[in-house]
């Protein structure tokens, strides 16, 4: 792999973060997940903690934004109005594009597959798994309480799907949006890393 | 790969048939695509040509069936009534299950991923590509006239998606229904064959 950017979209608990992190180590390229929030915080002036919280509750913010859109529709001041959620999104868009300009790297989440859709040097990957695997993975990482883990995983994935739909008008997890989709539940984390690494080598922009 | 069944679902023109055929050769296992129709014809008594034609026009048949369902609803004779399209589908279900019982093999299409969903020795693959690649592939194989090729490809995919939805209640091409999804437009046919072959080796039913 030479000079490629790998975007990893992932279901909650599928191990997409671990796969991306391990892949970046193997390829000796930068890895970006929460790091994007850090950069966005610096560039926007928003506090990092505040951006993280907004990400956690993106759905509520979206609904709130839609309500405001409706409320503002047709008023003179509307053209200048940009909802907070949009400001955060467009800051991250800028950061993701800057990262891609710098050179090869692995980017997790943030609609990066869509943001970088006009580049020819990007491999888009989606990682998913069955619920049993996702619960086990979250348990190992101490995410969520055991009691309501399944609900939390479903909710997190629902938020991600809605966020993606809102900003890209595409369906999150639909195979046609990615070059490679893997079920980490049947392949395991380690094998997924190797498969993505192998895919990088074999990728050629035939007719993109 | 030992004793595995590989199902390949594919967009029209993505090269899924070629990938499956080449893979079966490499693994030295039987390959089933139109061969399933041959077996279904023998088992059902329907003429092979007739089944092929029904497959081509599955959408029209589905609508026709739905209309008949509505017309028959609530009548005493309804319980014994099975629409032609369903008869053909359930014959193919039987054939696909019999094939899987026989041992390893590669099966293209026919909702085989869904039909064999309770088995643990199945690798489900989905192949898709961008329209430019699909048109080129169909052109090389002499499928459809050049003039309306794009329309025909879209229509064929629409029929497949509707057929899949009707019999499985799942979304065709949604990554969560497959263990591995590949964009043959960026990897090419040859590389896809290698990637599926490699996936077979690495598959283990962790938590299915």
PDB file of N, CA and C in Angstrom, chain A residues 1-8 20 23-24 26-32 96 99-107 116 119-125 179-180 195-206 208, chain B residues 186-187 191 195:
ATOM      1  N   UNK A   1       0.852  -1.206   0.000  1.00  0.00           N
ATOM      2  CA  UNK A   1       0.000   0.000   0.000  1.00  0.00           C
ATOM      3  C   UNK A   1       0.878   1.243   0.000  1.00  0.00           C
ATOM      4  N   UNK A   2       0.626   2.098  -0.937  1.00  0.00           N
ATOM      5  CA  UNK A   2       1.429   3.316  -1.031  1.00  0.00           C
ATOM      6  C   UNK A   2       0.501   4.510  -1.116  1.00  0.00           C
ATOM      7  N   UNK A   3       0.599   5.360  -0.109  1.00  0.00           N
ATOM      8  CA  UNK A   3      -0.133   6.621  -0.173  1.00  0.00           C
ATOM      9  C   UNK A   3      -1.636   6.499  -0.069  1.00  0.00           C
ATOM     10  N   UNK A   4      -2.166   5.419   0.464  1.00  0.00           N
ATOM     11  CA  UNK A   4      -3.623   5.274   0.529  1.00  0.00           C
ATOM     12  C   UNK A   4      -4.188   5.718   1.867  1.00  0.00           C
ATOM     13  N   UNK A   5      -5.428   6.164   1.800  1.00  0.00           N
ATOM     14  CA  UNK A   5      -6.156   6.486   3.021  1.00  0.00           C
ATOM     15  C   UNK A   5      -7.205   5.396   3.203  1.00  0.00           C
ATOM     16  N   UNK A   6      -7.301   4.894   4.407  1.00  0.00           N
ATOM     17  CA  UNK A   6      -8.288   3.847   4.690  1.00  0.00           C
ATOM     18  C   UNK A   6      -9.325   4.432   5.641  1.00  0.00           C
ATOM     19  N   UNK A   7     -10.589   4.405   5.238  1.00  0.00           N
ATOM     20  CA  UNK A   7     -11.646   4.840   6.159  1.00  0.00           C
ATOM     21  C   UNK A   7     -12.325   3.585   6.700  1.00  0.00           C
ATOM     22  N   UNK A   8     -12.594   3.592   7.996  1.00  0.00           N
ATOM     23  CA  UNK A   8     -13.270   2.446   8.608  1.00  0.00           C
ATOM     24  C   UNK A   8     -14.561   2.910   9.281  1.00  0.00           C
ATOM     25  N   UNK A  20      -8.667  -0.778  12.986  1.00  0.00           N
ATOM     26  CA  UNK A  20      -8.032   0.409  12.406  1.00  0.00           C
ATOM     27  C   UNK A  20      -6.718   0.734  13.090  1.00  0.00           C
ATOM     28  N   UNK A  23      -4.080  -1.864  12.212  1.00  0.00           N
ATOM     29  CA  UNK A  23      -3.726  -1.687  10.793  1.00  0.00           C
ATOM     30  C   UNK A  23      -2.749  -0.523  10.622  1.00  0.00           C
ATOM     31  N   UNK A  24      -3.047   0.599  11.305  1.00  0.00           N
ATOM     32  CA  UNK A  24      -2.186   1.778  11.218  1.00  0.00           C
ATOM     33  C   UNK A  24      -0.781   1.452  11.728  1.00  0.00           C
ATOM     34  N   UNK A  26       0.657  -1.558  11.735  1.00  0.00           N
ATOM     35  CA  UNK A  26       1.314  -2.436  10.758  1.00  0.00           C
ATOM     36  C   UNK A  26       1.823  -1.675   9.544  1.00  0.00           C
ATOM     37  N   UNK A  27       1.016  -0.677   9.105  1.00  0.00           N
ATOM     38  CA  UNK A  27       1.371   0.080   7.899  1.00  0.00           C
ATOM     39  C   UNK A  27       2.259   1.282   8.224  1.00  0.00           C
ATOM     40  N   UNK A  28       2.428   1.500   9.522  1.00  0.00           N
ATOM     41  CA  UNK A  28       3.232   2.633   9.991  1.00  0.00           C
ATOM     42  C   UNK A  28       2.705   3.965   9.430  1.00  0.00           C
ATOM     43  N   UNK A  29       1.407   4.166   9.603  1.00  0.00           N
ATOM     44  CA  UNK A  29       0.768   5.425   9.173  1.00  0.00           C
ATOM     45  C   UNK A  29      -0.050   5.981  10.349  1.00  0.00           C
ATOM     46  N   UNK A  30      -0.371   7.261  10.331  1.00  0.00           N
ATOM     47  CA  UNK A  30      -1.158   7.824  11.447  1.00  0.00           C
ATOM     48  C   UNK A  30      -2.556   7.217  11.549  1.00  0.00           C
ATOM     49  N   UNK A  31      -3.055   7.190  12.791  1.00  0.00           N
ATOM     50  CA  UNK A  31      -4.392   6.660  13.063  1.00  0.00           C
ATOM     51  C   UNK A  31      -5.259   7.779  13.644  1.00  0.00           C
ATOM     52  N   UNK A  32      -6.475   7.932  13.112  1.00  0.00           N
ATOM     53  CA  UNK A  32      -7.360   8.997  13.574  1.00  0.00           C
ATOM     54  C   UNK A  32      -8.728   8.458  13.974  1.00  0.00           C
ATOM     55  N   UNK A  96     -11.025  16.262   8.308  1.00  0.00           N
ATOM     56  CA  UNK A  96     -10.842  14.995   7.574  1.00  0.00           C
ATOM     57  C   UNK A  96     -10.165  15.261   6.224  1.00  0.00           C
ATOM     58  N   UNK A  99      -6.482  16.050   6.807  1.00  0.00           N
ATOM     59  CA  UNK A  99      -5.757  14.813   7.142  1.00  0.00           C
ATOM     60  C   UNK A  99      -5.416  14.038   5.864  1.00  0.00           C
ATOM     61  N   UNK A 100      -6.417  13.921   4.971  1.00  0.00           N
ATOM     62  CA  UNK A 100      -6.226  13.176   3.719  1.00  0.00           C
ATOM     63  C   UNK A 100      -5.171  13.851   2.839  1.00  0.00           C
ATOM     64  N   UNK A 101      -5.115  15.167   2.885  1.00  0.00           N
ATOM     65  CA  UNK A 101      -4.130  15.904   2.080  1.00  0.00           C
ATOM     66  C   UNK A 101      -2.704  15.634   2.550  1.00  0.00           C
ATOM     67  N   UNK A 102      -2.593  15.377   3.861  1.00  0.00           N
ATOM     68  CA  UNK A 102      -1.258  15.173   4.454  1.00  0.00           C
ATOM     69  C   UNK A 102      -0.593  13.888   3.970  1.00  0.00           C
ATOM     70  N   UNK A 103      -1.391  12.864   3.635  1.00  0.00           N
ATOM     71  CA  UNK A 103      -0.808  11.594   3.202  1.00  0.00           C
ATOM     72  C   UNK A 103      -1.568  10.412   3.749  1.00  0.00           C
ATOM     73  N   UNK A 104      -0.978   9.197   3.629  1.00  0.00           N
ATOM     74  CA  UNK A 104      -1.681   7.981   4.053  1.00  0.00           C
ATOM     75  C   UNK A 104      -2.046   7.980   5.531  1.00  0.00           C
ATOM     76  N   UNK A 105      -3.117   7.262   5.858  1.00  0.00           N
ATOM     77  CA  UNK A 105      -3.549   7.177   7.252  1.00  0.00           C
ATOM     78  C   UNK A 105      -4.810   6.342   7.358  1.00  0.00           C
ATOM     79  N   UNK A 106      -5.195   6.037   8.585  1.00  0.00           N
ATOM     80  CA  UNK A 106      -6.430   5.282   8.840  1.00  0.00           C
ATOM     81  C   UNK A 106      -7.388   6.183   9.621  1.00  0.00           C
ATOM     82  N   UNK A 107      -8.591   6.374   9.089  1.00  0.00           N
ATOM     83  CA  UNK A 107      -9.579   7.246   9.730  1.00  0.00           C
ATOM     84  C   UNK A 107     -10.802   6.417  10.125  1.00  0.00           C
ATOM     85  N   UNK A 116     -14.568  12.020   1.658  1.00  0.00           N
ATOM     86  CA  UNK A 116     -13.433  11.851   0.733  1.00  0.00           C
ATOM     87  C   UNK A 116     -13.846  11.160  -0.564  1.00  0.00           C
ATOM     88  N   UNK A 119     -11.872  11.521  -3.947  1.00  0.00           N
ATOM     89  CA  UNK A 119     -10.471  11.101  -4.061  1.00  0.00           C
ATOM     90  C   UNK A 119     -10.395   9.677  -4.617  1.00  0.00           C
ATOM     91  N   UNK A 120      -9.316   9.371  -5.319  1.00  0.00           N
ATOM     92  CA  UNK A 120      -9.158   8.027  -5.910  1.00  0.00           C
ATOM     93  C   UNK A 120      -8.235   7.140  -5.082  1.00  0.00           C
ATOM     94  N   UNK A 121      -7.691   7.696  -3.996  1.00  0.00           N
ATOM     95  CA  UNK A 121      -6.703   6.935  -3.216  1.00  0.00           C
ATOM     96  C   UNK A 121      -7.266   6.485  -1.865  1.00  0.00           C
ATOM     97  N   UNK A 122      -8.579   6.261  -1.823  1.00  0.00           N
ATOM     98  CA  UNK A 122      -9.228   5.919  -0.556  1.00  0.00           C
ATOM     99  C   UNK A 122      -9.842   4.515  -0.624  1.00  0.00           C
ATOM    100  N   UNK A 123      -9.588   3.722   0.405  1.00  0.00           N
ATOM    101  CA  UNK A 123     -10.239   2.414   0.539  1.00  0.00           C
ATOM    102  C   UNK A 123     -11.269   2.523   1.663  1.00  0.00           C
ATOM    103  N   UNK A 124     -12.542   2.301   1.335  1.00  0.00           N
ATOM    104  CA  UNK A 124     -13.611   2.414   2.336  1.00  0.00           C
ATOM    105  C   UNK A 124     -14.021   1.035   2.852  1.00  0.00           C
ATOM    106  N   UNK A 125     -13.972   0.889   4.170  1.00  0.00           N
ATOM    107  CA  UNK A 125     -14.235  -0.409   4.799  1.00  0.00           C
ATOM    108  C   UNK A 125     -15.389  -0.272   5.795  1.00  0.00           C
ATOM    109  N   UNK A 179     -15.865  -0.362  -0.283  1.00  0.00           N
ATOM    110  CA  UNK A 179     -15.169  -1.287  -1.168  1.00  0.00           C
ATOM    111  C   UNK A 179     -15.071  -2.677  -0.553  1.00  0.00           C
ATOM    112  N   UNK A 180     -15.089  -2.702   0.776  1.00  0.00           N
ATOM    113  CA  UNK A 180     -14.906  -3.963   1.495  1.00  0.00           C
ATOM    114  C   UNK A 180     -15.738  -3.942   2.779  1.00  0.00           C
ATOM    115  N   UNK A 195      -6.974  -8.900   6.254  1.00  0.00           N
ATOM    116  CA  UNK A 195      -7.800  -8.800   5.043  1.00  0.00           C
ATOM    117  C   UNK A 195      -7.840  -7.362   4.506  1.00  0.00           C
ATOM    118  N   UNK A 196      -7.923  -6.394   5.416  1.00  0.00           N
ATOM    119  CA  UNK A 196      -7.932  -4.999   4.955  1.00  0.00           C
ATOM    120  C   UNK A 196      -6.562  -4.639   4.386  1.00  0.00           C
ATOM    121  N   UNK A 197      -5.523  -5.115   5.034  1.00  0.00           N
ATOM    122  CA  UNK A 197      -4.157  -4.856   4.557  1.00  0.00           C
ATOM    123  C   UNK A 197      -3.984  -5.445   3.151  1.00  0.00           C
ATOM    124  N   UNK A 198      -4.463  -6.653   2.964  1.00  0.00           N
ATOM    125  CA  UNK A 198      -4.381  -7.321   1.664  1.00  0.00           C
ATOM    126  C   UNK A 198      -5.212  -6.572   0.606  1.00  0.00           C
ATOM    127  N   UNK A 199      -6.372  -6.073   1.036  1.00  0.00           N
ATOM    128  CA  UNK A 199      -7.248  -5.331   0.103  1.00  0.00           C
ATOM    129  C   UNK A 199      -6.557  -4.067  -0.398  1.00  0.00           C
ATOM    130  N   UNK A 200      -5.810  -3.412   0.478  1.00  0.00           N
ATOM    131  CA  UNK A 200      -5.069  -2.196   0.105  1.00  0.00           C
ATOM    132  C   UNK A 200      -4.131  -2.482  -1.050  1.00  0.00           C
ATOM    133  N   UNK A 201      -3.454  -3.602  -0.940  1.00  0.00           N
ATOM    134  CA  UNK A 201      -2.465  -3.965  -1.972  1.00  0.00           C
ATOM    135  C   UNK A 201      -3.143  -4.227  -3.312  1.00  0.00           C
ATOM    136  N   UNK A 202      -4.326  -4.819  -3.251  1.00  0.00           N
ATOM    137  CA  UNK A 202      -4.991  -5.246  -4.484  1.00  0.00           C
ATOM    138  C   UNK A 202      -5.893  -4.207  -5.113  1.00  0.00           C
ATOM    139  N   UNK A 203      -5.989  -3.056  -4.501  1.00  0.00           N
ATOM    140  CA  UNK A 203      -6.949  -2.059  -4.986  1.00  0.00           C
ATOM    141  C   UNK A 203      -6.388  -1.275  -6.157  1.00  0.00           C
ATOM    142  N   UNK A 204      -7.198  -1.145  -7.170  1.00  0.00           N
ATOM    143  CA  UNK A 204      -6.796  -0.300  -8.300  1.00  0.00           C
ATOM    144  C   UNK A 204      -8.031   0.421  -8.825  1.00  0.00           C
ATOM    145  N   UNK A 205      -7.929   1.729  -9.028  1.00  0.00           N
ATOM    146  CA  UNK A 205      -9.120   2.488  -9.445  1.00  0.00           C
ATOM    147  C   UNK A 205      -9.494   2.224 -10.895  1.00  0.00           C
ATOM    148  N   UNK A 206     -10.060   1.047 -11.148  1.00  0.00           N
ATOM    149  CA  UNK A 206     -10.412   0.604 -12.509  1.00  0.00           C
ATOM    150  C   UNK A 206     -11.334   1.602 -13.184  1.00  0.00           C
ATOM    151  N   UNK A 208     -13.538   3.954 -11.206  1.00  0.00           N
ATOM    152  CA  UNK A 208     -14.223   4.769 -10.178  1.00  0.00           C
ATOM    153  C   UNK A 208     -14.697   6.083 -10.769  1.00  0.00           C
TER     154      UNK A 208
ATOM    155  N   UNK B 186     -13.163  -2.004  -8.073  1.00  0.00           N
ATOM    156  CA  UNK B 186     -11.840  -1.514  -7.651  1.00  0.00           C
ATOM    157  C   UNK B 186     -10.837  -2.657  -7.449  1.00  0.00           C
ATOM    158  N   UNK B 187     -11.318  -3.863  -7.188  1.00  0.00           N
ATOM    159  CA  UNK B 187     -10.373  -4.966  -6.969  1.00  0.00           C
ATOM    160  C   UNK B 187     -10.137  -5.788  -8.242  1.00  0.00           C
ATOM    161  N   UNK B 191      -8.595 -10.582  -8.314  1.00  0.00           N
ATOM    162  CA  UNK B 191      -8.285 -10.282  -6.911  1.00  0.00           C
ATOM    163  C   UNK B 191      -9.458 -10.691  -6.011  1.00  0.00           C
ATOM    164  N   UNK B 195      -9.449 -13.039  -2.720  1.00  0.00           N
ATOM    165  CA  UNK B 195      -9.927 -12.532  -1.431  1.00  0.00           C
ATOM    166  C   UNK B 195     -10.989 -13.457  -0.823  1.00  0.00           C
TER     167      UNK B 195
END
